[in-house]
CSV table of C-alpha atoms and ligand atoms in Angstrom, one decimal:
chain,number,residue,atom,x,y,z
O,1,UNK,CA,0.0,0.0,0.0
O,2,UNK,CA,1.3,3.6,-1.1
O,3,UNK,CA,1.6,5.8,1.6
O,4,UNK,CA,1.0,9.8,1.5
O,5,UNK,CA,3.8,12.0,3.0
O,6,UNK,CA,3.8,15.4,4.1
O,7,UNK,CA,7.0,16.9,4.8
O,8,UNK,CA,6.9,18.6,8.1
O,9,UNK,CA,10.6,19.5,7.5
O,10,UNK,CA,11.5,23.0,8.3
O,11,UNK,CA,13.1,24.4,5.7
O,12,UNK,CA,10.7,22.9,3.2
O,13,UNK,CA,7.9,24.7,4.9
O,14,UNK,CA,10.2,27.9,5.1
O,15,UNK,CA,11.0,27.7,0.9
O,16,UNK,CA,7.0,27.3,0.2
O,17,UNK,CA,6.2,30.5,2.2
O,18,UNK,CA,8.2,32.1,0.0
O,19,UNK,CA,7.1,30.1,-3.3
O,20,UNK,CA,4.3,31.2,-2.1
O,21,UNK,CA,4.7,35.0,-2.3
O,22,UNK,CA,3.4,36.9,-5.1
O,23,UNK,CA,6.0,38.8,-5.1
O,24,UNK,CA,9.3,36.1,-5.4
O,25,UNK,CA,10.7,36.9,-9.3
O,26,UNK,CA,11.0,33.9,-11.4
O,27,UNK,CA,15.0,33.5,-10.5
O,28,UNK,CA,14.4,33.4,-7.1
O,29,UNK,CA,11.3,30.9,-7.1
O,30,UNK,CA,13.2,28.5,-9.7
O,31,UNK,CA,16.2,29.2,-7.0
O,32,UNK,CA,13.5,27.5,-4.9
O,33,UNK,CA,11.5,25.0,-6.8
O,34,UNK,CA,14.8,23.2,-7.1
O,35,UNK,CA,15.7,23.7,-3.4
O,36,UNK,CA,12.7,21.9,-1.9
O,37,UNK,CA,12.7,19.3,-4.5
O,38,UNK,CA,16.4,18.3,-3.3
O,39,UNK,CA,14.8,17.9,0.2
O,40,UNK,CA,12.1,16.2,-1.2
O,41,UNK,CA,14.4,13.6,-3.0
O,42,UNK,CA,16.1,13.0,0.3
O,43,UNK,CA,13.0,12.0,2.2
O,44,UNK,CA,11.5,9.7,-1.0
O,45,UNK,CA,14.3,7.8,-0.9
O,46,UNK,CA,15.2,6.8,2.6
O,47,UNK,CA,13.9,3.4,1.7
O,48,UNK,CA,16.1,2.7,-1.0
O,49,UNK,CA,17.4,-0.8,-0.6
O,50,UNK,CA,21.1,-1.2,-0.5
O,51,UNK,CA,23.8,-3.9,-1.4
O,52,UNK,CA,27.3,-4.3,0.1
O,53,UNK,CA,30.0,-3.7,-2.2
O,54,UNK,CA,34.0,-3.2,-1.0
O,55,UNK,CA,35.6,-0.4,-0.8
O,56,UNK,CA,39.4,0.6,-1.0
O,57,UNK,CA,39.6,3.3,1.9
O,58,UNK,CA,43.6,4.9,2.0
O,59,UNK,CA,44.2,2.8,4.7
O,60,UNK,CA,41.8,-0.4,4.6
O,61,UNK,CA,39.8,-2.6,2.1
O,62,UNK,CA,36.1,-2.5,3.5
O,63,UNK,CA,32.9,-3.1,3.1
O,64,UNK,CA,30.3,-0.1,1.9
O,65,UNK,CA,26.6,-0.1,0.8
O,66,UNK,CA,25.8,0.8,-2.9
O,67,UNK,CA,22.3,1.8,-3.9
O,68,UNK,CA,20.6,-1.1,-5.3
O,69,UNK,CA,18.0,0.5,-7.4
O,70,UNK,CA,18.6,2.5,-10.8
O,71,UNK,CA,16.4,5.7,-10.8
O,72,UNK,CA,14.9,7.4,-13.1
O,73,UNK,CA,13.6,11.1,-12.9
O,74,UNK,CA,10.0,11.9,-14.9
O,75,UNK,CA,9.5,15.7,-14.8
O,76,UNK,CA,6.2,16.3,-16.4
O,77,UNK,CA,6.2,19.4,-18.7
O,78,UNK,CA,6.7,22.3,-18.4
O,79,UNK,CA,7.3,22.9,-14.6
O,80,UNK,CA,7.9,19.9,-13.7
O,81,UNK,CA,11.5,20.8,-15.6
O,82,UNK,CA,12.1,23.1,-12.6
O,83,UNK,CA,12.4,19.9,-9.9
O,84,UNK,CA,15.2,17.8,-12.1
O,85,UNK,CA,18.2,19.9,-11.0
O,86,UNK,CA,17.1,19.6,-7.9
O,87,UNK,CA,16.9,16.4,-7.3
O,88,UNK,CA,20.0,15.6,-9.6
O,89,UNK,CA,22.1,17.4,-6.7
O,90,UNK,CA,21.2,14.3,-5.0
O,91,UNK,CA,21.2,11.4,-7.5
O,92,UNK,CA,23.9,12.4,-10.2
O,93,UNK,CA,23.4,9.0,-12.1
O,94,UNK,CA,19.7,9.4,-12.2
O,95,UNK,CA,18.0,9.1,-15.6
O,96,UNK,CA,15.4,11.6,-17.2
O,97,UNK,CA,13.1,10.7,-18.7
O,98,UNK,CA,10.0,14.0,-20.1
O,99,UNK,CA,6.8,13.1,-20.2
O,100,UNK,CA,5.2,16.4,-22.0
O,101,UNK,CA,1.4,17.0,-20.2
O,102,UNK,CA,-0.7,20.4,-20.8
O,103,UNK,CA,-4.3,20.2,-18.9
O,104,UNK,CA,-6.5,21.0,-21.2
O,105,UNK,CA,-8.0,24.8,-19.3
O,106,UNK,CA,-12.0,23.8,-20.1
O,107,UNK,CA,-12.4,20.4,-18.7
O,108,UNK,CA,-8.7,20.2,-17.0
O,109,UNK,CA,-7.8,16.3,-18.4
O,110,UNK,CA,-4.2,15.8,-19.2
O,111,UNK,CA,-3.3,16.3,-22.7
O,112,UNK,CA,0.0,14.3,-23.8
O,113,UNK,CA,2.0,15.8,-26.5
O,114,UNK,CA,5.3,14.6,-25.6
O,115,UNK,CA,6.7,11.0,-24.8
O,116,UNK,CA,9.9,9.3,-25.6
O,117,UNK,CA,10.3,6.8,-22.9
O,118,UNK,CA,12.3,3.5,-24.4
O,119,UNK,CA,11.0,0.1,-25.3
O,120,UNK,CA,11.1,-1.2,-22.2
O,121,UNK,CA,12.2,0.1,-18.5
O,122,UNK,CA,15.7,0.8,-17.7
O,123,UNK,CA,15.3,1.7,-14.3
O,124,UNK,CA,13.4,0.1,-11.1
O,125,UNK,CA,12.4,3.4,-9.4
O,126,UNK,CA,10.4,6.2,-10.8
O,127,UNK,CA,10.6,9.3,-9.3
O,128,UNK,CA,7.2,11.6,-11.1
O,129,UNK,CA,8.0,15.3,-10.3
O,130,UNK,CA,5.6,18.2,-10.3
O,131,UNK,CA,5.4,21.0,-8.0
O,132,UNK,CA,1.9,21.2,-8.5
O,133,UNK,CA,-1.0,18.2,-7.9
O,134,UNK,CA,-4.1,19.9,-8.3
O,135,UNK,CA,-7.2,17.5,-9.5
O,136,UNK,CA,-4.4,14.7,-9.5
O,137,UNK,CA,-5.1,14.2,-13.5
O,138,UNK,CA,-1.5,14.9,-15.1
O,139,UNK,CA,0.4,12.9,-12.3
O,140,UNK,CA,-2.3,9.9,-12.5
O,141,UNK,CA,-2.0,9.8,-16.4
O,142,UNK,CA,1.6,9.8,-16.2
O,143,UNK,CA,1.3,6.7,-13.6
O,144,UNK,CA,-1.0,4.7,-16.3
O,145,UNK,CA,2.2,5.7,-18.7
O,146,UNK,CA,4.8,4.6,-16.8
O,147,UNK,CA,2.8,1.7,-16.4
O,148,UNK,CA,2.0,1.1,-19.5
O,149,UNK,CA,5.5,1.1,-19.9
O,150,UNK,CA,6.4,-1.4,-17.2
O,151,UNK,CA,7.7,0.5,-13.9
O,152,UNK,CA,7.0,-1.7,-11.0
O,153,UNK,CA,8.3,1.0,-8.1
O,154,UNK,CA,6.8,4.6,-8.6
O,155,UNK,CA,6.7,7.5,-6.3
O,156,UNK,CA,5.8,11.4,-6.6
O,157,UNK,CA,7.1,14.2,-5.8
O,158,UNK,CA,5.2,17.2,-5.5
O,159,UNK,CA,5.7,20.7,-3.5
O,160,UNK,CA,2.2,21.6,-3.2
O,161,UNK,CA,-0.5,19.1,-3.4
O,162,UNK,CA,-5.0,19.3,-3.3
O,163,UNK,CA,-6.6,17.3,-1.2
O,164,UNK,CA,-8.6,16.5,-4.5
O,165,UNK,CA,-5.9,15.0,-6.3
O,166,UNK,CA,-4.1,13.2,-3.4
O,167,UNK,CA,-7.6,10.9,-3.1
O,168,UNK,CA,-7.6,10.6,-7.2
O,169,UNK,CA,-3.9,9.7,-7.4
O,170,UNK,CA,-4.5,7.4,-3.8
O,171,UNK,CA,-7.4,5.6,-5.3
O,172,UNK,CA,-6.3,5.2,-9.1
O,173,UNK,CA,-3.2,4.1,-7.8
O,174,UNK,CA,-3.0,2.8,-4.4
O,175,UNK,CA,0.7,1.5,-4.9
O,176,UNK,CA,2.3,4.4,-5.1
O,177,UNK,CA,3.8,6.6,-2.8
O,178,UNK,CA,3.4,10.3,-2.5
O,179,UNK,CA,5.6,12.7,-0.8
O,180,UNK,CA,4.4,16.8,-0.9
O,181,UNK,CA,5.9,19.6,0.7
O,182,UNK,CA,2.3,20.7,2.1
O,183,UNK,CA,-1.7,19.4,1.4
O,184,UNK,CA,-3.4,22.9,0.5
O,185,UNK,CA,-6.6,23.5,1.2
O,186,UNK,CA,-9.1,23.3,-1.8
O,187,UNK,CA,-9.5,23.9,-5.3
O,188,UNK,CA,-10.7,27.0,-7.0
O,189,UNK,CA,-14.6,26.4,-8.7
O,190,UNK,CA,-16.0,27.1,-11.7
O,191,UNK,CA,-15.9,31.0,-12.1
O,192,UNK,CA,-18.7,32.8,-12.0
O,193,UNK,CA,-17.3,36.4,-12.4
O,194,UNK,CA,-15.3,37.6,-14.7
O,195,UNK,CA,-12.7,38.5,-12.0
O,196,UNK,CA,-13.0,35.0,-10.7
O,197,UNK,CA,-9.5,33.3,-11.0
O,198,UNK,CA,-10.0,29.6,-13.4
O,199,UNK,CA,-11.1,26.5,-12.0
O,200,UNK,CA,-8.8,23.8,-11.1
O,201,UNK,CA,-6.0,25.9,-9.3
O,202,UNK,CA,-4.9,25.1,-5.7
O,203,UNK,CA,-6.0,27.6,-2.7
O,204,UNK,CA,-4.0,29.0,-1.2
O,205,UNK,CA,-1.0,27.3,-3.8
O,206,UNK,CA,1.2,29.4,-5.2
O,207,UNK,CA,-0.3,30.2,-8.7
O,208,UNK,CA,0.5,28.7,-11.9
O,209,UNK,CA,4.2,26.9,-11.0
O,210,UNK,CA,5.0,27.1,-14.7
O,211,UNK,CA,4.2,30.5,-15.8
O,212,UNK,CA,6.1,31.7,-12.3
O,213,UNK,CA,9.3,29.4,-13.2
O,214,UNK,CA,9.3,30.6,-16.4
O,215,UNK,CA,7.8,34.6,-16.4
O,216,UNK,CA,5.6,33.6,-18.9
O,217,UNK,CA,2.3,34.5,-16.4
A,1,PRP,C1,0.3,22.2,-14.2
A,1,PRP,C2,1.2,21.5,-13.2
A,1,PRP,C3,0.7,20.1,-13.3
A,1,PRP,C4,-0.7,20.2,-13.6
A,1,PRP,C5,-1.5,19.9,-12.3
A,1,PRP,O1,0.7,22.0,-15.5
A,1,PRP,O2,2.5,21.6,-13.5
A,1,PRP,O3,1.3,19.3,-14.4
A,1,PRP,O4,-1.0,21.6,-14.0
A,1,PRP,O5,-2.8,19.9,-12.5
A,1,PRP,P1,-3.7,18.6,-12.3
A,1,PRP,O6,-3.3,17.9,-11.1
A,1,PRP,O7,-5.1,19.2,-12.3
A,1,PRP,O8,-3.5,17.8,-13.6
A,1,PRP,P2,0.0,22.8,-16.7
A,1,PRP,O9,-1.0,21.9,-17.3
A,1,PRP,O10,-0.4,24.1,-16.3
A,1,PRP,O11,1.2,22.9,-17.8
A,1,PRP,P3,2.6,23.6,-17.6
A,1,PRP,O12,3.4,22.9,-16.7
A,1,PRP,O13,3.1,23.5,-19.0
A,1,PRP,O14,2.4,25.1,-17.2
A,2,URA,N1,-1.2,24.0,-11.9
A,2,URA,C1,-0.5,25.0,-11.3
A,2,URA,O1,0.5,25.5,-11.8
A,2,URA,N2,-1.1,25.6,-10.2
A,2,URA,C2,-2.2,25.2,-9.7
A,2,URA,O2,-2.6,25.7,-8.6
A,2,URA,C3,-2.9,24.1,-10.3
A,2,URA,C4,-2.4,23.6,-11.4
């Protein structure tokens, strides 16, 4: 059974209040998008399994502990782009592999426009990154693709998550773990004014994590 993980982490709760801020430029907030994702990358994979392999230390031959599992890193497009750096300052060797999602902004279902994972899976843990999990439908469509695909061991990382899509993504896909910085409150309606923001964004969130990373809001 997947478990659901919210960082209570310091720092990770200090970096959000200031994602948070209207006012952070785009240089600062990719500064930290790829901040709290490193964190985040260090708490998803404390249960990495490890093997023994030696070790020539200047003094000693010993025996260390090697990661056992090769990862692979699946930002989904565009801001999910923001989190690879990130969490590659943790996991140098890990693979990257795009998975290109818009939601379409009527009925907010994932669109896929961009996928060129291999024939078959190269790696035994999938780390999905995304800042933002709003209904839950781009991170649970790239599940049924890595599926698809053949990836047995799948987590996600997200920085701000709805309590909306954490039960879609939970019951879709009750293997899979999922680790957010915080679980916001709601999602924003239908509007009914014209000054009324879209449907389908996270309250209180941040905004829209891709136009902020990269200024196109
Ligand atoms: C945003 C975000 C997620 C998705 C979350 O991407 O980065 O991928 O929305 O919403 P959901 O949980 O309701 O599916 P968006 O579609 O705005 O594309 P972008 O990253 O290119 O800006
Ligand atoms: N995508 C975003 O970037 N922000 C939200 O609040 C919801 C979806």
């Amino acid at each position: 059974m997947g478990k659901v993980v919210q960082s209570d982490h310091p720092l990770i709760q200090h970096k959000i209040t200031l994602l948070r801020d209207k006012d952070t430029e785009p240089k600062k907030f990719r500064a930290l998008v790829r901040e709290v994702s490193t964190l985040l990358a260090y708490e998803a994979t404390l249960d990495v399994p490890l093997v023994d392999v030696p070790v020539e230390t200047p003094l000693a031959t010993t025996t260390g502990k090697e990661m056992a599992e090769r990862i692979g890193l699946v930002p989904i497009l565009r801001a999910g782009l923001g989190m690879v750096e990130g969490v590659w300052d943790l996991l140098p060797a890990a693979e990257v592999w795009h998975i290109g999602l818009y939601r379409d902004h009527k009925t907010l279902q994932p669109v896929e426009y961009y996928n060129k994972l291999p024939s078959y899976p190269t790696v035994q843990l999938c780390l999905i990154v995304d800042p933002m999990l709003a209904t839950g439908g781009s991170v649970e469509a790239t599940i049924d693709i890595l599926k698809r695909w053949g990836a047995k061991r799948i987590k996600v990382l997200s920085i701000i998550a709805a309590p909306e899509g954490i039960a879609r993504v939970t019951s879709a896909h009750p293997d899979v773990d999922i680790h957010v910085g915080v679980i916001d409150d709601h999602l924003t309606p239908e509007p009914i004014g014209p000054d009324d923001p879209p449907a389908g964004y996270i309250v209180p969130g941040l905004g829209d994590a891709g136009d902020r990373q990269f200024g196109t809001g």
